[in-house]
Short mmCIF file of C-alpha atoms in Angstrom, two decimals:
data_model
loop_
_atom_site.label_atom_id
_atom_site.label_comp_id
_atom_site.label_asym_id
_atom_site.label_seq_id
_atom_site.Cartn_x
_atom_site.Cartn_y
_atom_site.Cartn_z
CA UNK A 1 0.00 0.00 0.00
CA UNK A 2 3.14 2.50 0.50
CA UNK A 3 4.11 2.20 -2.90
CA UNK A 4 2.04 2.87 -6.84
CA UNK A 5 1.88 0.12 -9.16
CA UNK A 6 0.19 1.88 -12.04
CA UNK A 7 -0.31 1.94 -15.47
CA UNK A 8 -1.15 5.66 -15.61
CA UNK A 9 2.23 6.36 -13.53
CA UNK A 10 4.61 3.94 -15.52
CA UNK A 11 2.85 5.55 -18.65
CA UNK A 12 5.72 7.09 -21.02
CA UNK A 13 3.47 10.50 -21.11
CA UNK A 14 3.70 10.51 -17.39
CA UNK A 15 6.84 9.79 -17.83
CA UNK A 16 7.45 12.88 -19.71
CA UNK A 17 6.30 15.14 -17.47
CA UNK A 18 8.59 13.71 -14.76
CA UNK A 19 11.83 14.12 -17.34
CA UNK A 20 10.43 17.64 -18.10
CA UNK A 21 11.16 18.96 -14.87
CA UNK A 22 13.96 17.04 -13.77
CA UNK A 23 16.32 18.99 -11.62
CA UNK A 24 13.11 20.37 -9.42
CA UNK A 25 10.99 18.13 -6.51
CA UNK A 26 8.38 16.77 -8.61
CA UNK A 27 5.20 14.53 -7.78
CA UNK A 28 1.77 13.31 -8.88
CA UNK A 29 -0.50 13.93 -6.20
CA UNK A 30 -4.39 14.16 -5.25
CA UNK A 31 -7.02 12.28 -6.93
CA UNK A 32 -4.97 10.16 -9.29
CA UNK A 33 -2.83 8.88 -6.10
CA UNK A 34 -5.83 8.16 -3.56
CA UNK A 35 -7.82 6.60 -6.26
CA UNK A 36 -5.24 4.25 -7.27
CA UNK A 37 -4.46 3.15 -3.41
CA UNK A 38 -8.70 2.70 -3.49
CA UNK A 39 -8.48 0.64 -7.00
CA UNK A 40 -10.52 2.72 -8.28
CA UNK A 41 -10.97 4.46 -11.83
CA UNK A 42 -8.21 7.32 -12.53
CA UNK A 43 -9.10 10.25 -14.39
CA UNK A 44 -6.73 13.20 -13.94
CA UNK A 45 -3.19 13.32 -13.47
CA UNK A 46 -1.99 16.57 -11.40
CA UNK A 47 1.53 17.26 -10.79
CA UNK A 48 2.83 19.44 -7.90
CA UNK A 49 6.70 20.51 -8.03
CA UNK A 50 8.74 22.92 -6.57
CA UNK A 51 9.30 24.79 -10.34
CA UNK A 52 7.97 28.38 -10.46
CA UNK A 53 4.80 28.77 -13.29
CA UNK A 54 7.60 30.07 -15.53
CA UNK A 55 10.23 27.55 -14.81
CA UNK A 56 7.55 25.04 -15.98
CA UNK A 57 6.71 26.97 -19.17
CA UNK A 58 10.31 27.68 -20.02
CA UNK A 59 10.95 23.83 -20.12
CA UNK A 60 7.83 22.59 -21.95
CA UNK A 61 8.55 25.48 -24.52
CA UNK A 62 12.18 24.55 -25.26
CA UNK A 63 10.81 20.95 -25.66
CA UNK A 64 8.43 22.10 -28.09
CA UNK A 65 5.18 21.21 -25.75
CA UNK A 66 2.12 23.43 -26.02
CA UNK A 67 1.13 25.20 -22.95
CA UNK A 68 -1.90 26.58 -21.51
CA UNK A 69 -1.98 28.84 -18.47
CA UNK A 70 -4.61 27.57 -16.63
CA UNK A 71 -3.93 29.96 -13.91
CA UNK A 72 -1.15 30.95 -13.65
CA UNK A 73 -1.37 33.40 -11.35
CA UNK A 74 -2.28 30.87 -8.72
CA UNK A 75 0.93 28.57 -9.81
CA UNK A 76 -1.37 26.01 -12.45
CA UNK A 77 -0.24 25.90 -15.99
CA UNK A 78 -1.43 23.14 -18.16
CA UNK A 79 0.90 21.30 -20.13
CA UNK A 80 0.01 19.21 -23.39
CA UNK A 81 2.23 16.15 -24.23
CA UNK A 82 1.21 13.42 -26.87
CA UNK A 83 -3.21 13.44 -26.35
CA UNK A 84 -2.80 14.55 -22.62
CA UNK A 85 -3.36 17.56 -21.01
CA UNK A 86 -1.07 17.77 -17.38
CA UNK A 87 -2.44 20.33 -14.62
CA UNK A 88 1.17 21.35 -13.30
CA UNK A 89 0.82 23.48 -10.22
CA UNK A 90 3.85 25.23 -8.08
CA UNK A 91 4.05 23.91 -4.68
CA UNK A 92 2.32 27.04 -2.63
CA UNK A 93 0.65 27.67 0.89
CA UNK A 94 -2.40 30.22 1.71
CA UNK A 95 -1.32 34.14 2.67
CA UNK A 96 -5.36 34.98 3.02
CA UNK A 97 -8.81 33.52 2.08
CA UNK A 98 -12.34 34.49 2.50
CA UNK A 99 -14.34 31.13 2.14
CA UNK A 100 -14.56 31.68 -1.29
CA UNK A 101 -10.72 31.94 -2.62
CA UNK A 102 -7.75 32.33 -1.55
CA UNK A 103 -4.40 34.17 -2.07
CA UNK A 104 -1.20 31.54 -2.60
CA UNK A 105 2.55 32.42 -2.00
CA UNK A 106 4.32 29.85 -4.07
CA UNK A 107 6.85 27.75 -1.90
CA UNK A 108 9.51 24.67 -2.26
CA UNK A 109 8.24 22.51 0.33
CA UNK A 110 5.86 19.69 0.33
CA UNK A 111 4.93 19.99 3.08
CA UNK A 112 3.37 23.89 2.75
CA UNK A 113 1.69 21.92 -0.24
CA UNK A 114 -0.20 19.50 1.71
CA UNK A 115 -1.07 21.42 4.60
CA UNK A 116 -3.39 23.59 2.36
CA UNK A 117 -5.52 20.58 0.66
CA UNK A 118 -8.65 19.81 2.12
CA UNK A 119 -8.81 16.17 3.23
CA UNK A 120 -5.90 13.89 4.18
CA UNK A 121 -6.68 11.34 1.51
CA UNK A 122 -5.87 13.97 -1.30
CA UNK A 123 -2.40 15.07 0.29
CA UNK A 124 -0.43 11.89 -1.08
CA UNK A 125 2.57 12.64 -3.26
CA UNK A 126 4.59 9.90 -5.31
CA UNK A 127 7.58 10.21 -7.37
CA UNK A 128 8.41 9.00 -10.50
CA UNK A 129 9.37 5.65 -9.15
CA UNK A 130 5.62 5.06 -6.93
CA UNK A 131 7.13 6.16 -3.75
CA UNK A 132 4.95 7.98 -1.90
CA UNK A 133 5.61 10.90 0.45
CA UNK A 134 2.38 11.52 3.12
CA UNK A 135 3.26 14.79 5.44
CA UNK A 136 -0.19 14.64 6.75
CA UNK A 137 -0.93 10.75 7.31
CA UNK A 138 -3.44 10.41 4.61
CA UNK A 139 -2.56 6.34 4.42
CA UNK A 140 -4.01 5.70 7.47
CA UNK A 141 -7.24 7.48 6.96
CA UNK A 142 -7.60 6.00 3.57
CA UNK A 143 -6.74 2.18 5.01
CA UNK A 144 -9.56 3.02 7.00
CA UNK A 145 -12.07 5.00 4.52
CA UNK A 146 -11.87 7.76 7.05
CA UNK A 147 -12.30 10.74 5.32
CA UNK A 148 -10.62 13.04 7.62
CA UNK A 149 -9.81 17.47 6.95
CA UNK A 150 -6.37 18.35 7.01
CA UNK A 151 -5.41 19.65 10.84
CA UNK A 152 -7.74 21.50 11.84
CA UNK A 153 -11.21 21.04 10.37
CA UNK A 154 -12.98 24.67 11.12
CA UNK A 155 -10.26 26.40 9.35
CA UNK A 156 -10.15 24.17 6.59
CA UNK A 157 -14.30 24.62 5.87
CA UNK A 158 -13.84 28.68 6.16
CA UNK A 159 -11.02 28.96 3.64
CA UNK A 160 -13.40 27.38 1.16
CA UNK A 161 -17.28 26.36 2.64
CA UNK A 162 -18.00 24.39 -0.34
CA UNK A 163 -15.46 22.05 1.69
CA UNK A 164 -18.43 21.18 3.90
CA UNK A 165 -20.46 19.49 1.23
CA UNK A 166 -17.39 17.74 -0.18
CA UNK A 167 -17.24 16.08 2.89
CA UNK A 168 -20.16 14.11 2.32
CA UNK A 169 -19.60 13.49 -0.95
CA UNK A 170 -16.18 11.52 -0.35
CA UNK A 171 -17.74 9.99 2.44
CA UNK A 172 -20.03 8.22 0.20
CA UNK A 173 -17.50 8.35 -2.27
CA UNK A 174 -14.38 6.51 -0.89
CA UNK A 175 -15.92 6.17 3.64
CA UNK A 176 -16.06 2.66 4.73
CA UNK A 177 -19.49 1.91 5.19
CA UNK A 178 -18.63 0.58 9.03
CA UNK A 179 -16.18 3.75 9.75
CA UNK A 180 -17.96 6.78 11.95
CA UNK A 181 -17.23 9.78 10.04
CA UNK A 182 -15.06 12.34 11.96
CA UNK A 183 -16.79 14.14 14.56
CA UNK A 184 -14.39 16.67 14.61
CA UNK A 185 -15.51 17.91 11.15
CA UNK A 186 -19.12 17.32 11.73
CA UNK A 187 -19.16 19.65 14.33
CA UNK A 188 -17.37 22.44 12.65
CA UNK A 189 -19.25 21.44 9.67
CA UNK A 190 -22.20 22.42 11.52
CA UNK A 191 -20.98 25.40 13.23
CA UNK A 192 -20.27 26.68 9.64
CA UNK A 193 -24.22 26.94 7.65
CA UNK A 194 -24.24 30.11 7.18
CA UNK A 195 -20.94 29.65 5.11
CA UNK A 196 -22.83 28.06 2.81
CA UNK A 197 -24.87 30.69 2.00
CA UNK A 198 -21.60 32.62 0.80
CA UNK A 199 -21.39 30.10 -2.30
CA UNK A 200 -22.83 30.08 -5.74
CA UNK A 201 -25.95 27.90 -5.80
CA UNK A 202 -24.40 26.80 -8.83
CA UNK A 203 -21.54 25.33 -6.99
CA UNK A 204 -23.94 24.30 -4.74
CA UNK A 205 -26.03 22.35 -7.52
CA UNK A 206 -23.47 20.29 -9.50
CA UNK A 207 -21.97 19.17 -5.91
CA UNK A 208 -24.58 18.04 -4.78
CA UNK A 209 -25.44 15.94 -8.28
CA UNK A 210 -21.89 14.52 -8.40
CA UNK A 211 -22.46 13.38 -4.36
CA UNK A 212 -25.92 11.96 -5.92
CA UNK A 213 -23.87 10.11 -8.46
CA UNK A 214 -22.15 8.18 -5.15
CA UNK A 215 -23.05 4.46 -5.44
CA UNK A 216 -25.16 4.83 -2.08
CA UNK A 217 -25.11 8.64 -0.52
CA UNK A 218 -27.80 7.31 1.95
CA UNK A 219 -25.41 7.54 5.09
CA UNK A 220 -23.76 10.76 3.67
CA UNK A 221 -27.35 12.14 3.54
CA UNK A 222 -28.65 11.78 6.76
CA UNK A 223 -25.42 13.19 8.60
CA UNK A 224 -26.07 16.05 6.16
CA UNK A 225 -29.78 16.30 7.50
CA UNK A 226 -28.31 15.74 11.08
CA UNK A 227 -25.47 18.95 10.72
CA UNK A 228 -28.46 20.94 9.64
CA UNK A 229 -26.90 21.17 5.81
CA UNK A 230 -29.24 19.83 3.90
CA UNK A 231 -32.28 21.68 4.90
CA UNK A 232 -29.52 24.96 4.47
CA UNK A 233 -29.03 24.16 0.40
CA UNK A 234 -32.33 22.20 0.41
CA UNK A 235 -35.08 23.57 2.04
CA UNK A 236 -38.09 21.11 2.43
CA UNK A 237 -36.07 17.61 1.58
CA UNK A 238 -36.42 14.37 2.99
CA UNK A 239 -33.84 11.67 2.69
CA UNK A 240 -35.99 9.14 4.08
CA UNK A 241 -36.74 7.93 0.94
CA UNK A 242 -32.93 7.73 -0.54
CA UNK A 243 -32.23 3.74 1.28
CA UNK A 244 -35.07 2.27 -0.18
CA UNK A 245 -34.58 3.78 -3.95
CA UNK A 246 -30.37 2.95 -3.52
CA UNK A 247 -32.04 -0.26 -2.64
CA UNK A 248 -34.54 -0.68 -5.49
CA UNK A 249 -31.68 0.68 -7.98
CA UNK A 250 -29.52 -2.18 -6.88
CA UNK A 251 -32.22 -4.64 -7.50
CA UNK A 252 -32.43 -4.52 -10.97
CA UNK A 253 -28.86 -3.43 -11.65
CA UNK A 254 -29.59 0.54 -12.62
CA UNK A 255 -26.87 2.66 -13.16
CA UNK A 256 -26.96 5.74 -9.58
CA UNK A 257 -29.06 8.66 -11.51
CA UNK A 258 -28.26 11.66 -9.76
CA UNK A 259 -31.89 13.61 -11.14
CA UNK A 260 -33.28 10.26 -9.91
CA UNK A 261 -32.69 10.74 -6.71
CA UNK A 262 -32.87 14.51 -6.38
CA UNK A 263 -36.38 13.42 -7.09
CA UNK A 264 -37.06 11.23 -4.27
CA UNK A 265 -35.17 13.93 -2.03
CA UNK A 266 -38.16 17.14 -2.86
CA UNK A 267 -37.79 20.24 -1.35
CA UNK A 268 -37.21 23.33 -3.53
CA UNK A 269 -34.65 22.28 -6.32
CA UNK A 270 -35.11 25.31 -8.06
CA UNK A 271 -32.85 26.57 -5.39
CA UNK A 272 -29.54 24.71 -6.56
CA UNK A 273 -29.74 26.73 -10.30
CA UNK A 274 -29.62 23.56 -12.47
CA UNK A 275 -30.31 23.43 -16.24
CA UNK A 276 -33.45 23.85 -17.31
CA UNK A 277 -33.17 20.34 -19.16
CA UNK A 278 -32.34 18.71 -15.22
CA UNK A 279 -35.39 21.23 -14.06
CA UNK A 280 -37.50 19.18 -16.38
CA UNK A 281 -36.32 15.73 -15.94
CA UNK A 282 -37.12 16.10 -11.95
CA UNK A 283 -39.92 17.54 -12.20
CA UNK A 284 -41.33 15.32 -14.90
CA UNK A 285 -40.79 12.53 -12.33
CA UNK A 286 -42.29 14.23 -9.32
CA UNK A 287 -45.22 14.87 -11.30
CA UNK A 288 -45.75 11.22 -13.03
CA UNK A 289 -45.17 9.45 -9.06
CA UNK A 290 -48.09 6.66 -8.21
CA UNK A 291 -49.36 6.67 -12.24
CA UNK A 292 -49.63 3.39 -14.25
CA UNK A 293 -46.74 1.62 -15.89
CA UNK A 294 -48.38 0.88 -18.93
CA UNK A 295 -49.06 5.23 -19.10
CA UNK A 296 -46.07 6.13 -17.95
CA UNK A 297 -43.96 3.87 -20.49
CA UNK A 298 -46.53 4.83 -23.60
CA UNK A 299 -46.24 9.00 -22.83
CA UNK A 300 -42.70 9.02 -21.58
CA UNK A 301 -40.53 5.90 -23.15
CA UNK A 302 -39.36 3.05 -20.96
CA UNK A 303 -36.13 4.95 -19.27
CA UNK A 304 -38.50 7.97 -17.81
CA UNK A 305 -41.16 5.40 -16.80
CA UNK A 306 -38.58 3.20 -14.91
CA UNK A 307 -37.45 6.43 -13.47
CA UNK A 308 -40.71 6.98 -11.63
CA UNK A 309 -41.67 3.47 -10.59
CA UNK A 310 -38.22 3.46 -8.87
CA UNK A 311 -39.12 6.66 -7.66
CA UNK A 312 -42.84 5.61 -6.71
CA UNK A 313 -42.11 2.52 -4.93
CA UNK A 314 -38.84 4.20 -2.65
CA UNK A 315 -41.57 7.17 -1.40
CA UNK A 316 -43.98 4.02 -0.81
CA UNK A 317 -41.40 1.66 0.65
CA UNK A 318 -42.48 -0.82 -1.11
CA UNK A 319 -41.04 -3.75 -3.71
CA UNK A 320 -40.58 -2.43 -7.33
CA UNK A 321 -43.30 -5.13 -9.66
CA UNK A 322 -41.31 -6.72 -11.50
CA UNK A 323 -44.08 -6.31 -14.22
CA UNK A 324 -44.46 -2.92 -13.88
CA UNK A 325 -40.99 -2.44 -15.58
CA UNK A 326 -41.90 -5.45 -18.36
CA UNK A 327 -45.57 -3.11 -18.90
CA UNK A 328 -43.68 -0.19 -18.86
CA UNK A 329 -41.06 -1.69 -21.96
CA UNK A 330 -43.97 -2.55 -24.03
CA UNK A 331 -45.94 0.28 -23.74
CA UNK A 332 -43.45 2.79 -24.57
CA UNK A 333 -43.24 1.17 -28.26
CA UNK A 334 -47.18 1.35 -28.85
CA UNK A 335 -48.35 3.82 -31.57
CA UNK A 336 -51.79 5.10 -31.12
CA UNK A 337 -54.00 3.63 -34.10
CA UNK A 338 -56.09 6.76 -34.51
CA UNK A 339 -55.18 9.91 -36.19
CA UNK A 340 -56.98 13.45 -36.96
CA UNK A 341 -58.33 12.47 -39.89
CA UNK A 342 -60.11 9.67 -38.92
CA UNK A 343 -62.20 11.78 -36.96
CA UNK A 344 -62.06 14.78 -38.83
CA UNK A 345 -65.66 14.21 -41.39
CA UNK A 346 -67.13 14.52 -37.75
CA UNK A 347 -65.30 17.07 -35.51
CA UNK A 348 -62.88 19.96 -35.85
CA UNK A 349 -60.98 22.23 -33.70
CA UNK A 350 -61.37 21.79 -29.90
CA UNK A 351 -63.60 19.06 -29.92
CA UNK A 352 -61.37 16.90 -32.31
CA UNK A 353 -58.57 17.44 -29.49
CA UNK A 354 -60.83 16.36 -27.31
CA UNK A 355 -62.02 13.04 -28.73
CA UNK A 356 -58.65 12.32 -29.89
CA UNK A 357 -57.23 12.48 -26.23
CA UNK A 358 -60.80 10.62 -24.96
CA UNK A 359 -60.02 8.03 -27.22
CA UNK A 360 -56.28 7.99 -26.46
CA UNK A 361 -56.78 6.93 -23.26
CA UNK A 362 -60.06 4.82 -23.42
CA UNK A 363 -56.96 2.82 -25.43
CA UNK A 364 -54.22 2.93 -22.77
CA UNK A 365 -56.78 1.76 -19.90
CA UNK A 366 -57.27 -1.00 -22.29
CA UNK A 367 -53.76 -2.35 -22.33
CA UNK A 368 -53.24 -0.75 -25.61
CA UNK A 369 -55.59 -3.69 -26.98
CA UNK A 370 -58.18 -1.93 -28.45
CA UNK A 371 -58.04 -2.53 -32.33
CA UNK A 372 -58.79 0.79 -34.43
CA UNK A 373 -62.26 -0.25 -35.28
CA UNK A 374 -63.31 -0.86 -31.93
CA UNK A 375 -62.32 2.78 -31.07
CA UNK A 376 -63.58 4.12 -34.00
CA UNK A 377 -67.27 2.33 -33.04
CA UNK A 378 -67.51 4.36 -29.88
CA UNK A 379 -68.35 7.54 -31.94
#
């Protein structure tokens, strides 16, 4: 466990960026590290070294690299070599912040570096090689799925309160499910709403969707209702519902839906300043909860439909039909046998609407067995 065994690391791209700035202290650290001691999927790699912004650029530019400057002015510069893009940030520590942002010094030790990260588990640093320097005992916390904030936890939420809800989402993320999360940073968590009034309820929204995303954010949930947070960037939800849907979900083998589950949650979404699109997709399931398979799979295809039944039978606590889901498939490949001009030597405007959507669903209460002549008979 004290050492990386990775393709990504090992990778001659990787590589590259390791002979690019030999001469200066050089690692890989944060998400590609922890996720690779948790065998899980790596996305990103970040370097941090000890090479100012334009000690970095100088290199990649004599080596004929394109470079990007992410932000520079807070040490980042991105760095493209072969298909890859490299986030290559200066070792730095925090002069001031304000919750929101912060102003960096730039520095040549590892240690400044880690003691301004957030949580333990995303302060691991490996060299070239897979060796792995840890100045603030993240291996421990991630042996244990402990997600833990770097010293002190109060100060770590108020240079950034968005901190608070990242929390919960690596608890349900990358927390043991039989490890108590740390009280330390539930407390300041809690001591620190109003912080998170500070933040964009943009910010607010796509964290919250990407903790959604968790395989099962049950347990991160209800600490979230129990520090008083969610009812502060949710007013009005209820996570009650959130086991028995994870549940449900699990049972037939769906993929975590983040708008799923926002569903079962209620309260006032409009508050978290999503797309319009993910507006519509919740509230199309809210509205649809408790109606019939065979409808909902005939007016809004089978995914939508399977949506809501999960929905429906989580806010019921009750067994998902296995039929409901088969009625649902069927239905949503039906094609209504009537059309306006069956109807129209008889009926026009209003009225034709009318018996159209009378008919319409004389058919769907039917099973969608109704031939077109027996509709047509009932005038």
């Amino acid at each position: 466990m004290f050492a990386l065994d990775s393709d990504w690391l090992a990778d001659k791209q990787t590589q590259g960026i390791f002979d690019l700035l030999a001469g200066y202290p050089t690692f890989v650290v944060g998400g590609c590290v922890r996720n690779s001691l948790l065998h899980q999927p790596v996305k990103d790699i970040d370097f941090a070294t000890a090479a100012l912004p334009e000690q970095v650029v100088a290199r990649a530019e004599e080596s004929g690299l394109r470079v990007v400057p992410t932000g520079i002015e807070h040490g980042t510069v991105t760095v493209i070599l072969g298909q890859t893009a490299f986030e290559i940030t200066t070792f730095r520590r925090d002069m001031e912040t304000d919750g929101r942002r912060a102003v960096v010094a730039f520095s040549t030790s590892v240690e400044d570096d880690a003691r301004r990260r957030d949580f333990t588990m995303n302060a691991i640093y490996s060299d070239a090689l897979g060796q792995l320097t840890d100045p603030v005992q993240g291996l421990p916390d991630i042996a244990a799925g402990r997600v833990r904030f770097i010293e002190d936890a109060e100060r770590r939420i108020r240079e950034d309160y968005l901190r608070s809800l990242r929390f919960f989402r690596f608890v349900a993320l990358y927390g043991a499910p039989d490890t108590d999360m740390d009280p330390e940073a539930l407390n300041a968590i809690a001591r620190n709403l109003s912080g998170l009034e500070t933040l964009s309820r943009e910010r607010i929204g796509s964290e919250m969707l990407r903790l959604l995303e968790a395989p099962d954010p049950s347990k991160a949930l209800a600490s979230m209702r129990s520090t008083g947070v969610l009812a502060t960037i949710l007013p009005g939800s209820d996570d009650t519902a959130i086991g028995p849907l994870v549940s449900l979900e699990q049972d037939i083998s769906a993929t975590p839906n983040a708008l799923r589950r926002l569903s079962v949650l209620g309260g006032a979404v409009e508050t978290l300043r999503l797309s319009r699109a993910d507006l519509r997709r919740v509230a199309q399931i809210r509205d649809n909860v408790g109606k019939s398979a065979g409808w909902l799979g005939y007016t809004l295809g089978a995914a939508a439909a399977r949506d809501v039944l999960l929905v429906s039978a989580a806010m019921l606590s009750q067994p998902l039909d296995p039929n409901s889901l088969i009625n649902a498939d069927a239905a949503s490949v039906q094609r209504f046998p009537i059309r306006a001009a069956d109807l129209a030597d008889e009926l026009e405007g209003k009225a034709l609407g009318e018996k159209l959507q009378s008919l319409e669903n004389t058919w769907i209460e039917s099973g969608f067995t109704l031939s077109r002549e027996a509709l047509l008979s009932k005038g």
